[in-house]
Coordinates of C-alpha atoms in Angstrom, one line a residue:
X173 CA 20.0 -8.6 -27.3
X174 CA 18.6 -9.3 -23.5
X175 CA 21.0 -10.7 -21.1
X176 CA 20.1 -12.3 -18.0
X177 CA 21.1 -12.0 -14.8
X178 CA 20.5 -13.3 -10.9
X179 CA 20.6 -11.9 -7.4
X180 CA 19.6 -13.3 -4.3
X181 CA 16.9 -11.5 -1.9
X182 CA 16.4 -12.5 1.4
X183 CA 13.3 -14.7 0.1
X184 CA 15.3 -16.1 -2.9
X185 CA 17.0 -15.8 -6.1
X186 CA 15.2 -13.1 -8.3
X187 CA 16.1 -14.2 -12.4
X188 CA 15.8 -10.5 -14.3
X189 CA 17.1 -9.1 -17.5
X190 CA 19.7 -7.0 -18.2
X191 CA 19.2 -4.5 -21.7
X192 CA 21.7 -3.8 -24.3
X193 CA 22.5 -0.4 -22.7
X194 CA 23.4 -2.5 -19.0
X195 CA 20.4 -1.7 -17.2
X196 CA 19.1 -4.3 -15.8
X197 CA 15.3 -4.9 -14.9
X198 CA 13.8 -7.1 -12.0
X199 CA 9.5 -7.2 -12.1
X200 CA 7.2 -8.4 -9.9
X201 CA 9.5 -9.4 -6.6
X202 CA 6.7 -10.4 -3.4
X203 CA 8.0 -7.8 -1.0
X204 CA 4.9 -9.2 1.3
X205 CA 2.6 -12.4 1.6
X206 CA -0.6 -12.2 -0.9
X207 CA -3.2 -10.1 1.1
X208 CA -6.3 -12.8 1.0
X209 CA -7.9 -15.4 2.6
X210 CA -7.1 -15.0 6.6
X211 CA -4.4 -12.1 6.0
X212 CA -7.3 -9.5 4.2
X213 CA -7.4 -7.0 6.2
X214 CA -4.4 -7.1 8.6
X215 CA -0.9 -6.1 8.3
X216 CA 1.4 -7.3 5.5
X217 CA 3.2 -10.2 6.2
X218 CA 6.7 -11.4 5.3
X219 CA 6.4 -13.5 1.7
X220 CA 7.1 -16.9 1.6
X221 CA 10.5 -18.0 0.6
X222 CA 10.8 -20.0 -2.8
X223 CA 13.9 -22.0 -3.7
X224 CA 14.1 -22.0 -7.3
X225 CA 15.0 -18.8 -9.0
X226 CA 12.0 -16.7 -9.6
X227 CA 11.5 -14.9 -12.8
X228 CA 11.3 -11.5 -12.6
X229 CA 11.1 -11.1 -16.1
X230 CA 7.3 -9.8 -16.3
X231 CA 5.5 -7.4 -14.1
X232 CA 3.6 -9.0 -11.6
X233 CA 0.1 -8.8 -10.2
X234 CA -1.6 -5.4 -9.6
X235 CA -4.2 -4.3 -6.6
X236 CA -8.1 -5.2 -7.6
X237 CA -9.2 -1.6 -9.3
X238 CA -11.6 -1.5 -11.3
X239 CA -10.6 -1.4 -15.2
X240 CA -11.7 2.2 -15.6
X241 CA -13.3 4.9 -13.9
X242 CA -15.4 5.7 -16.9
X243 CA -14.7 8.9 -16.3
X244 CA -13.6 11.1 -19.4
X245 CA -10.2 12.4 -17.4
X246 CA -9.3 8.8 -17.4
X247 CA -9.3 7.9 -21.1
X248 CA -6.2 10.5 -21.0
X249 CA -4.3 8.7 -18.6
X250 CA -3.2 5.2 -19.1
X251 CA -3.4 2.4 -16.5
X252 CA -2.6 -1.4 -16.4
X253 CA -4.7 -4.5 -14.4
X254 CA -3.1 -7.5 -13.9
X255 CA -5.4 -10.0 -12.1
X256 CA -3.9 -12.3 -9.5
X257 CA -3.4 -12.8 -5.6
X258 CA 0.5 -12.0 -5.4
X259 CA -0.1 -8.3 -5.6
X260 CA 2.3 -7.1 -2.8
X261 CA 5.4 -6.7 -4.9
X262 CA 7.8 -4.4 -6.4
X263 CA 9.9 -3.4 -9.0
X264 CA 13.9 -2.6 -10.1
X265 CA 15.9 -0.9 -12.4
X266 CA 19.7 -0.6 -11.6
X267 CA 22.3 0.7 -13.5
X268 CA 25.0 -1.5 -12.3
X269 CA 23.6 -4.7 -9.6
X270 CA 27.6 -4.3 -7.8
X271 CA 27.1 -0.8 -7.8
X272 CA 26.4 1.2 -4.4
X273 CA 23.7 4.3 -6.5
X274 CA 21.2 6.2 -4.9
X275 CA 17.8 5.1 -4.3
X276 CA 14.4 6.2 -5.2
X277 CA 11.2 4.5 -4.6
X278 CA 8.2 5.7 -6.4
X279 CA 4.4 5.9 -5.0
X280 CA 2.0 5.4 -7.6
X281 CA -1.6 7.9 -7.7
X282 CA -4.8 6.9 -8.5
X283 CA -7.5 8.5 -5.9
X284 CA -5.9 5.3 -3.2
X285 CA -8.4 3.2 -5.7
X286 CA -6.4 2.6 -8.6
X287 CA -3.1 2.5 -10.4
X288 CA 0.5 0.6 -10.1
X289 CA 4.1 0.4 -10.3
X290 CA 3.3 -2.0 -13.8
X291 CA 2.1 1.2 -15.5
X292 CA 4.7 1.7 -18.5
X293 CA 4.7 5.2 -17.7
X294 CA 6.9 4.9 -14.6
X295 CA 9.3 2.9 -16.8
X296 CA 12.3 3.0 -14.4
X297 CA 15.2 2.5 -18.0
X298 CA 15.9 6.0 -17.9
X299 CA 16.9 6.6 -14.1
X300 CA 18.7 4.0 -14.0
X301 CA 20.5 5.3 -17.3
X302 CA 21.3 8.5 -14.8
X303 CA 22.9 6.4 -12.3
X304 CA 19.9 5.8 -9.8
X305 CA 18.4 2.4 -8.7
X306 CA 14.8 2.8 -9.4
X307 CA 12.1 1.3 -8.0
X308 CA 8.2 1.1 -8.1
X309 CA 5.5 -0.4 -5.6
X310 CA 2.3 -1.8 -5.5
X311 CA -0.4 -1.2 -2.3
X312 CA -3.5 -1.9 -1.1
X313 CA -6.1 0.2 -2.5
X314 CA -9.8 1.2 -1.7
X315 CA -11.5 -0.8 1.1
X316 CA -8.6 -3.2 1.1
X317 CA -6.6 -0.4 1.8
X318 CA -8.1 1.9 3.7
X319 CA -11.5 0.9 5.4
X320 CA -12.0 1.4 8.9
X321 CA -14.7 1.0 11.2
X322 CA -12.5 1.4 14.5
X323 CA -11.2 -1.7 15.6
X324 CA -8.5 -3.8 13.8
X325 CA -4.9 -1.6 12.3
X326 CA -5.8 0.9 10.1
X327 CA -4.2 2.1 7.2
X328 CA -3.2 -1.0 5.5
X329 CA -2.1 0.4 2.3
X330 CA 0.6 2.6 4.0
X331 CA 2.0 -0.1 5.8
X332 CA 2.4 -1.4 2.7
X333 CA 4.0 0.9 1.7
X334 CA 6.0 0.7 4.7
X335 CA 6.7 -2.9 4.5
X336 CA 8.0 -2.4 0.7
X337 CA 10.8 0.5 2.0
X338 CA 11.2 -1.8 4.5
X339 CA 12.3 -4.9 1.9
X340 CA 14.2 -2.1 0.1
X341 CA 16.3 -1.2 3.4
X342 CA 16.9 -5.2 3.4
X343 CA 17.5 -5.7 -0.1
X344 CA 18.6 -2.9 -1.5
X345 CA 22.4 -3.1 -1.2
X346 CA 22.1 -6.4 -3.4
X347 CA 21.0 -4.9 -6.3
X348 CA 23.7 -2.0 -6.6
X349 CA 21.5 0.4 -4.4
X350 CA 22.6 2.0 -1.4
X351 CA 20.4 1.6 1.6
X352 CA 21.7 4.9 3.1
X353 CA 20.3 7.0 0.6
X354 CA 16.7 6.3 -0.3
X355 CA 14.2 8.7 -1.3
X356 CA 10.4 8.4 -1.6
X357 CA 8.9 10.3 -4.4
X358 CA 4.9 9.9 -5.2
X359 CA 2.5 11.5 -7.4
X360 CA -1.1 12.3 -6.0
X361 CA -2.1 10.1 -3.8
X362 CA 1.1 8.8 -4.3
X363 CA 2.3 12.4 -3.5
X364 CA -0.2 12.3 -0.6
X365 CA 1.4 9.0 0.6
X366 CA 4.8 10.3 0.9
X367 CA 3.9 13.0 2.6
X368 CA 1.7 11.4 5.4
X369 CA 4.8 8.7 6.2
X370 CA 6.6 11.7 6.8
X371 CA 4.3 12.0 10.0
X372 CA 4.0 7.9 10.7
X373 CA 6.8 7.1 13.7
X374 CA 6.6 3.4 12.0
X375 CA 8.1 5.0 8.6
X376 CA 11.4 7.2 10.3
X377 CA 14.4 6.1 8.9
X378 CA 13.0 3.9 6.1
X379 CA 13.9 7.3 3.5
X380 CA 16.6 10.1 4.0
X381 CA 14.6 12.7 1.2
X382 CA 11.2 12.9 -0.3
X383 CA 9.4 14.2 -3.8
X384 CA 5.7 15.3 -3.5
X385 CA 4.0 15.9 -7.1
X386 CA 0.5 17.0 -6.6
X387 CA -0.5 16.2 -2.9
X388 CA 0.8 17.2 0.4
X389 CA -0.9 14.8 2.9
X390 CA -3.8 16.9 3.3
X391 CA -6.4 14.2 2.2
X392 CA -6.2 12.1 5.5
X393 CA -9.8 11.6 7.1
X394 CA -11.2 11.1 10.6
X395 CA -12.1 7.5 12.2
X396 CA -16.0 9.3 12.5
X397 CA -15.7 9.9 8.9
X398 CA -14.1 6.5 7.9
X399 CA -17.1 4.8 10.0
X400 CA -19.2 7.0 7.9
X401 CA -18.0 5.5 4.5
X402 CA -17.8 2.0 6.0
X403 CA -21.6 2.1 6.9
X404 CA -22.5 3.0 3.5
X405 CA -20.5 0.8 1.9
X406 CA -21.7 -2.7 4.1
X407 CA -24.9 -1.2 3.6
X408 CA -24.6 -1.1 -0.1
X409 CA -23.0 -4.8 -0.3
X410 CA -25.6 -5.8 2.4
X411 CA -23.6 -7.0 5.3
X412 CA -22.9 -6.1 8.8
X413 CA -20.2 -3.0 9.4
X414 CA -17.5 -4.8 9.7
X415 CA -14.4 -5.7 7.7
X416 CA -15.0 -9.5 8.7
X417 CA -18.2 -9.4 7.3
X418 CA -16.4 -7.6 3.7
X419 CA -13.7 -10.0 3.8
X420 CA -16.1 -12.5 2.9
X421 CA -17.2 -11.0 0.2
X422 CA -15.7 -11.1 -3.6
X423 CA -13.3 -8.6 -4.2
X424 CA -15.1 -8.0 -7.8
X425 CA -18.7 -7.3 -5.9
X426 CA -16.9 -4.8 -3.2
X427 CA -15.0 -2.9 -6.3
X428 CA -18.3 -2.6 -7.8
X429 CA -19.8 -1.0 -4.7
X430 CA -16.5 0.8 -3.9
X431 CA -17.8 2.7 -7.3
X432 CA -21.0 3.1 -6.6
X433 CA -20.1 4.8 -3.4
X434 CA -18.1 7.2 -5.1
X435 CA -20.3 8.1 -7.2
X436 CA -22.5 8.8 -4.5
X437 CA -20.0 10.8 -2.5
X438 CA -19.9 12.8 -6.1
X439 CA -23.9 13.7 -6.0
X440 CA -24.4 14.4 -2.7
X441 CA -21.2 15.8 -0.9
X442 CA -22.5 16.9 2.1
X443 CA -20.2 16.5 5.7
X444 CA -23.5 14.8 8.0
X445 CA -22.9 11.8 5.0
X446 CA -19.7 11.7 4.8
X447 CA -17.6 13.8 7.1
X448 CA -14.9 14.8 5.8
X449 CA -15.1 13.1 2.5
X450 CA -17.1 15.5 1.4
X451 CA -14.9 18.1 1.0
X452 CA -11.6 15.5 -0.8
X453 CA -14.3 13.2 -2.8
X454 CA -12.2 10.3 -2.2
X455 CA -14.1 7.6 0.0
X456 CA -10.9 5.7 1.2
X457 CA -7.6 7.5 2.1
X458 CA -5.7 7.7 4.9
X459 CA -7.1 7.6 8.6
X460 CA -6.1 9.9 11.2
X461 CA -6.1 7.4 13.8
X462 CA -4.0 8.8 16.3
X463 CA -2.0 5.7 16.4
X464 CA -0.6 4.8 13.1
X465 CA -0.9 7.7 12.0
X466 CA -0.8 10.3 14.2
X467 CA -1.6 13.8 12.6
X468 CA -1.8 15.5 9.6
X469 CA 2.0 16.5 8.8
X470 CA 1.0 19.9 8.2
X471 CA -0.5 19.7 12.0
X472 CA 2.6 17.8 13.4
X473 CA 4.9 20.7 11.9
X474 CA 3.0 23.6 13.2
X475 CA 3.6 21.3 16.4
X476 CA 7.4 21.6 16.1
X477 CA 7.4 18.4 14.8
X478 CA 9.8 18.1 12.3
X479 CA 11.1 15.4 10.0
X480 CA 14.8 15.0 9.3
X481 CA 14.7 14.6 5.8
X482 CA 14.8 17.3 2.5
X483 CA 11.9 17.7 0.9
X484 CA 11.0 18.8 -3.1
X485 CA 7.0 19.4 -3.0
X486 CA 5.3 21.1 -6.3
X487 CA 2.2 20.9 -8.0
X488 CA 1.3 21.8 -12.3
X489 CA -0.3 25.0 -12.9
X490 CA -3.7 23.8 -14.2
X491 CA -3.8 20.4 -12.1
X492 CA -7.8 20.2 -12.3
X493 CA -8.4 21.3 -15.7
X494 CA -8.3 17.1 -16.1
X495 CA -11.0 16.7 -13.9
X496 CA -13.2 19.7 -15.5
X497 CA -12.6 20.5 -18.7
X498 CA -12.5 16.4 -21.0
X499 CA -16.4 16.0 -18.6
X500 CA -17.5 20.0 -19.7
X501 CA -17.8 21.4 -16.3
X502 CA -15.9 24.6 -16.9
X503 CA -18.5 25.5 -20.1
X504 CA -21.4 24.8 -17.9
X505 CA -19.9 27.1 -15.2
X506 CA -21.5 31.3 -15.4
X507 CA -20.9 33.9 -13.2
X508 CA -23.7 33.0 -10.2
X509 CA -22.6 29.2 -10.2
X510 CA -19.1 30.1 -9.7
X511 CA -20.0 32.7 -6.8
X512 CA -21.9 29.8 -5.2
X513 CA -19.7 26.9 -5.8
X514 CA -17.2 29.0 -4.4
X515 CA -18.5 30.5 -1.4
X516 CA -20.3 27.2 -0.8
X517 CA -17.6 24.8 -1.0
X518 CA -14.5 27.1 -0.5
X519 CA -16.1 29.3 2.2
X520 CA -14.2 32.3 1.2
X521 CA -16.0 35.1 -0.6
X522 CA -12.9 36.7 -0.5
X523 CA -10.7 34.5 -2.2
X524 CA -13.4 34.9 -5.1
X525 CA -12.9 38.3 -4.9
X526 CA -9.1 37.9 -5.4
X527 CA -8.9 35.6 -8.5
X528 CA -11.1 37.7 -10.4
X529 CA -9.2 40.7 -10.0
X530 CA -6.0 38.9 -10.6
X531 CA -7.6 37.4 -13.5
X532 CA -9.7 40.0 -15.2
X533 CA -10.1 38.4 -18.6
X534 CA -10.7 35.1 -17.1
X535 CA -13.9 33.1 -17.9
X536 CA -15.8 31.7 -14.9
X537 CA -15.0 28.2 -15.8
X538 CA -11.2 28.9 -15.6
X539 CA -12.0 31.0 -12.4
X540 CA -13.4 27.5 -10.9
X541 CA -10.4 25.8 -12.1
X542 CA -7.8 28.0 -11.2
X543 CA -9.8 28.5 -8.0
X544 CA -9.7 24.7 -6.9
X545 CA -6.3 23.9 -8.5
X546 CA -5.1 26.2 -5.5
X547 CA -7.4 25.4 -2.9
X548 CA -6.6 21.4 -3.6
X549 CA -2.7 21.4 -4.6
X550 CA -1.1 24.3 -4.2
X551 CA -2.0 26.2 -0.8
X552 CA -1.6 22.8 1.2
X553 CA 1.9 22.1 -0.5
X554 CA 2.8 26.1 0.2
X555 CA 1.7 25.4 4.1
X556 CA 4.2 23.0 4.6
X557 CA 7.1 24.4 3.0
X558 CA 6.4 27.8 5.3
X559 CA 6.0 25.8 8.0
X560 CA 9.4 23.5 7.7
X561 CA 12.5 24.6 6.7
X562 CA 14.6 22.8 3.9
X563 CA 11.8 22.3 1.5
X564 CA 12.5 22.9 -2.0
X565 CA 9.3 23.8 -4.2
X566 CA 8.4 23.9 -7.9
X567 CA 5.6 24.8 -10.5
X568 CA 5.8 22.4 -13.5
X569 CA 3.9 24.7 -16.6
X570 CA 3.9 22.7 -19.4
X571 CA 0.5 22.9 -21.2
X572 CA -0.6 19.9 -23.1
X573 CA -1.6 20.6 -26.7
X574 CA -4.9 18.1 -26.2
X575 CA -8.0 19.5 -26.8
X576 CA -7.1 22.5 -28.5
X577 CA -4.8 23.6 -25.4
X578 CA -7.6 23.7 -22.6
X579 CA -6.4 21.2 -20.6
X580 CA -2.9 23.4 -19.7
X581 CA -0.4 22.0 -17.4
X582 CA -3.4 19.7 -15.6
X583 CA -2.8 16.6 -13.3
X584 CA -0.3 14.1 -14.3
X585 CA 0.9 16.0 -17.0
X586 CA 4.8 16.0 -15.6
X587 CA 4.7 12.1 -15.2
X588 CA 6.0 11.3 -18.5
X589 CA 8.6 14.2 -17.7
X590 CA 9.7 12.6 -15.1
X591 CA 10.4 9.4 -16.2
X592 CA 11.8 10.1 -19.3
X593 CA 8.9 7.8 -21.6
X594 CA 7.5 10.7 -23.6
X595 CA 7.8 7.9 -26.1
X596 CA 5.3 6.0 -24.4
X597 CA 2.4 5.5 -27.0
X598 CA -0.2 5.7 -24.2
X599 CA 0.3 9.3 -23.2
X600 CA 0.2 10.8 -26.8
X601 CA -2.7 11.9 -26.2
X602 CA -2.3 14.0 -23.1
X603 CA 1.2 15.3 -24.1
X604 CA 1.0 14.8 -28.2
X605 CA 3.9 14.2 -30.2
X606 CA 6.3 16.9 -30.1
X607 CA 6.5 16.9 -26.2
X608 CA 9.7 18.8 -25.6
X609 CA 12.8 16.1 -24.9
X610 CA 14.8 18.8 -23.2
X611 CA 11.9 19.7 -20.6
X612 CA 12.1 15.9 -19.6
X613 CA 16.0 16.0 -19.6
X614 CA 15.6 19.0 -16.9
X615 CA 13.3 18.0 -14.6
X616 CA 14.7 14.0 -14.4
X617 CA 18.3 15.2 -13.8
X618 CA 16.5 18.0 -11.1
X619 CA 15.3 15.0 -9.0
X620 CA 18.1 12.6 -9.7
X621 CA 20.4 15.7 -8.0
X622 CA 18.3 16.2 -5.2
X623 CA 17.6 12.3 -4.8
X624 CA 21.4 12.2 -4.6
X625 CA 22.3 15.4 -3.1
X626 CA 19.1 16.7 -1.2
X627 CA 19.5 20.2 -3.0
X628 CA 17.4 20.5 -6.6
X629 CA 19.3 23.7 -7.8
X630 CA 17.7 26.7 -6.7
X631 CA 17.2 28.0 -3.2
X632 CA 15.0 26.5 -0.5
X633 CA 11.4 28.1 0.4
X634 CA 11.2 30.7 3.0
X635 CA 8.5 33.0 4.3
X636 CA 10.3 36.1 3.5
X637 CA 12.0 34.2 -0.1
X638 CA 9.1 32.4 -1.7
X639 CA 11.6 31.0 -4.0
X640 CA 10.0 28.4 -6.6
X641 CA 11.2 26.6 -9.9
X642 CA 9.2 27.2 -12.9
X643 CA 9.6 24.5 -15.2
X644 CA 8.5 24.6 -18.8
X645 CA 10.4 25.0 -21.9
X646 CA 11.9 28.4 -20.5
X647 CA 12.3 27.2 -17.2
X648 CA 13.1 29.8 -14.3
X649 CA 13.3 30.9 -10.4
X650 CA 10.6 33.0 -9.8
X651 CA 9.6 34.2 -6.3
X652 CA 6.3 34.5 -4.6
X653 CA 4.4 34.5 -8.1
X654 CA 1.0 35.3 -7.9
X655 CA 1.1 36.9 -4.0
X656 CA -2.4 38.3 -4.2
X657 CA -3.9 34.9 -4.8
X658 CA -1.8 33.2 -2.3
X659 CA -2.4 35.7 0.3
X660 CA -5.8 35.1 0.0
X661 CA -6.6 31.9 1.2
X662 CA -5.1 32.8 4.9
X663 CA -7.4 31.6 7.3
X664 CA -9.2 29.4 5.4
X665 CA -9.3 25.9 5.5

């Protein structure tokens, strides 16, 4: 039997539910004004007060996305659109709303073009069940987000994201969290978000730790290149290069080009396009403007710059087995393709040269994947934790059992870990049914310690250490694992 139950924001009365089990749920709060009409494209705005209660009961709008990708990598993960203006808002789970529990705010993934906090997935019942107030956030996404032609403030879906810490600093305390222990935790772009407020002065002091999960605020882009994409796309919608001249087009029309961009970028990725686009495939991510966001954080720590709070960064051992093995790239892959895809895209004949002897039984297909896993996920993640000290780093190595066992541990697979919802009927078919309960157990309580504690359990990530966590249904410390790989990507890009 539900319960009900109130608490008052700075903007209002929220009206949210409160389970059998005491957890208590709040869905869909405004942490910022709807971003349309004469606030598209600038910064997020405070929300207009209400003075009734608001029910909270139901998520709330997500960012326009379009319903699917069509891609076959996205029929195995699940995803949920819910049309409406009031898309700036947020969502709770606390364990106790006069309680004073840690904090963590979750960043959803999705390429910056897609996703939400309404996915079921990122179900927040079960931290909250461990003592933790748990909450997820919407953002800007694609051109809303993240288009850029030089004038105007950039990054719009970070500040966001900024704004939404922000309400939790504010707000926080009156839902039984404490606003002096807060920590961030993405996954993908999400991961790629956390890790680029880590460099945006704006963001200090919003979180006090932070979770990375497959991204490591690499895939940030230049203004040149963001000019580049925004030319293509006005072109494409026919308009003038300029986000006055998008704003007043439909948002269903710019999704639709948004898309066909993409698809573009996909066909032809060469830099005089699309800058540096062409090497992430992602038309709209994060700007290095110099301003908002200053540097890459990987740059701003080999600067001495160094951020205050802990750090767990990992990636999953197959992470772009998703991407090439459900669309039957990795069959169409022999020996000569790989040596060119590799030495073409990669630039390192040498790291080539490392994998296969590492990997002697290896076909080239799995080559290109393990290849690219690393190049994408791993070496980035690896650069930062050498470069700062008090970052924590894992492996997660859980293969999924769909389609025969050749997808492995791919992208996304240790969401549903995470969160506790192996239940969740819309990832049997990444993880199946017998998904391993104890795995999930392990790796929730890992961040709910280090989101409480700032230490996960095993020792931090040092040049001469190379300690990681291994998690799978044996997990283990291992360290430096696989040094000859590793080693070889130094110098390159």
């Amino acid at each position: 039997m539900m319960g009900q139950v109130d608490v008052r924001t700075e903007h209002g009365v929220v009206h949210g539910r409160t389970t059998t089990d005491g957890v208590s749920a709040f869905l869909g709060i405004p942490y910022a004004a709807a971003p349309t009409g004469p606030l598209r494209f600038q910064p997020p705005q405070p929300p207009q007060p209400w003075s009734a209660p608001r029910d909270a009961t139901e998520y709330g709008p997500t960012a326009p996305q379009a319903e699917s990708s069509g891609s076959a990598a996205a029929e195995l993960l699940p995803n949920v659109v819910i049309p409406g203006d009031d898309y700036l808002n947020l969502n709770v789970w606390t364990p106790d709303v006069a309680g004073n529990a840690p904090v963590m705010v979750f960043v959803h993934g999705g390429s910056f073009t897609s996703g939400s906090g309404a996915v079921p997935i990122y179900d927040g019942t079960r931290f909250a069940r461990s003592g933790v107030v748990l909450v997820t956030i919407n953002y800007r996404l694609g051109a809303d987000g993240f288009l850029w032609f030089g004038d105007g403030t950039p990054n719009l879906g970070l500040l966001d994201q900024i704004a939404a810490l922000t309400w939790v600093r504010d707000n926080i305390a009156r839902f039984g969290g404490d606003p002096g222990n807060v920590t961030i935790f993405g996954e993908s772009a999400g991961a790629m978000s956390v890790c680029t407020l880590l460099a945006m002065p704006a963001a200090q002091g919003l979180f006090h730790r932070a979770i990375a999960e497959s991204g490591a605020g690499h895939s940030v882009i230049s203004p040149e290149s963001a000019r580049l994409i925004g030319a293509r796309l006005a072109a494409i919608l026919g308009v003038e290069p300029s986000r006055e001249a998008i704003a007043q087009v439909p948002v269903s029309r710019v999704i639709a080009a948004q898309l066909q961009l993409a698809g573009e970028v996909g066909k032809r990725p060469k830099a005089k396009l699309w800058g540096d686009v062409a090497a992430n495939l992602m038309p709209f991510e994060p700007v290095v403007d110099g301003d908002v966001l200053p540097t890459r954080l990987v740059d701003a720590l080999v600067a001495g710059v160094n951020p205050t709070v802990d750090l767990l960064i990992g990636s999953n051992s197959d992470e772009t087995n998703l991407f090439f093995v459900p669309s039957g790239v990795t069959k169409r892959i022999n020996r000569f393709l790989l040596g060119y895809l590799v030495r073409g895209r990669f630039g390192a004949g040498s790291v080539l040269r490392a994998y296969r002897a590492a990997r002697p039984t290896a076909k080239p297909g799995e080559l290109l994947c393990g290849i690219a896993t690393d190049w994408y996920y791993r070496i980035p993640l690896l650069r930062i934790a050498e470069a700062r000290p008090r970052t924590y780093v894992y492996e997660f190595g859980w293969g999924s059992p769909a389609l025969d066992g050749a997808l492995g541990a791919c992208h996304a697979i240790e969401l549903p870990f995470v969160f506790g919802t192996l239940d969740d009927p819309a990832v049997a078919p990444l993880i199946g049914a017998q998904a391993p309960t104890v795995l999930a157990e392990r790796v929730q309580q890992t961040w709910v310690q280090f989101a409480t504690t700032g230490d996960p359990g095993w020792p931090a990530y040092e040049q001469d250490k190379r300690a990681e966590m291994y998690f799978d249904t044996e997990s283990e410390l291992r360290v430096d694992p696989r040094p000859v790989e590793r080693a070889s990507w130094t110098g390159v890009r």
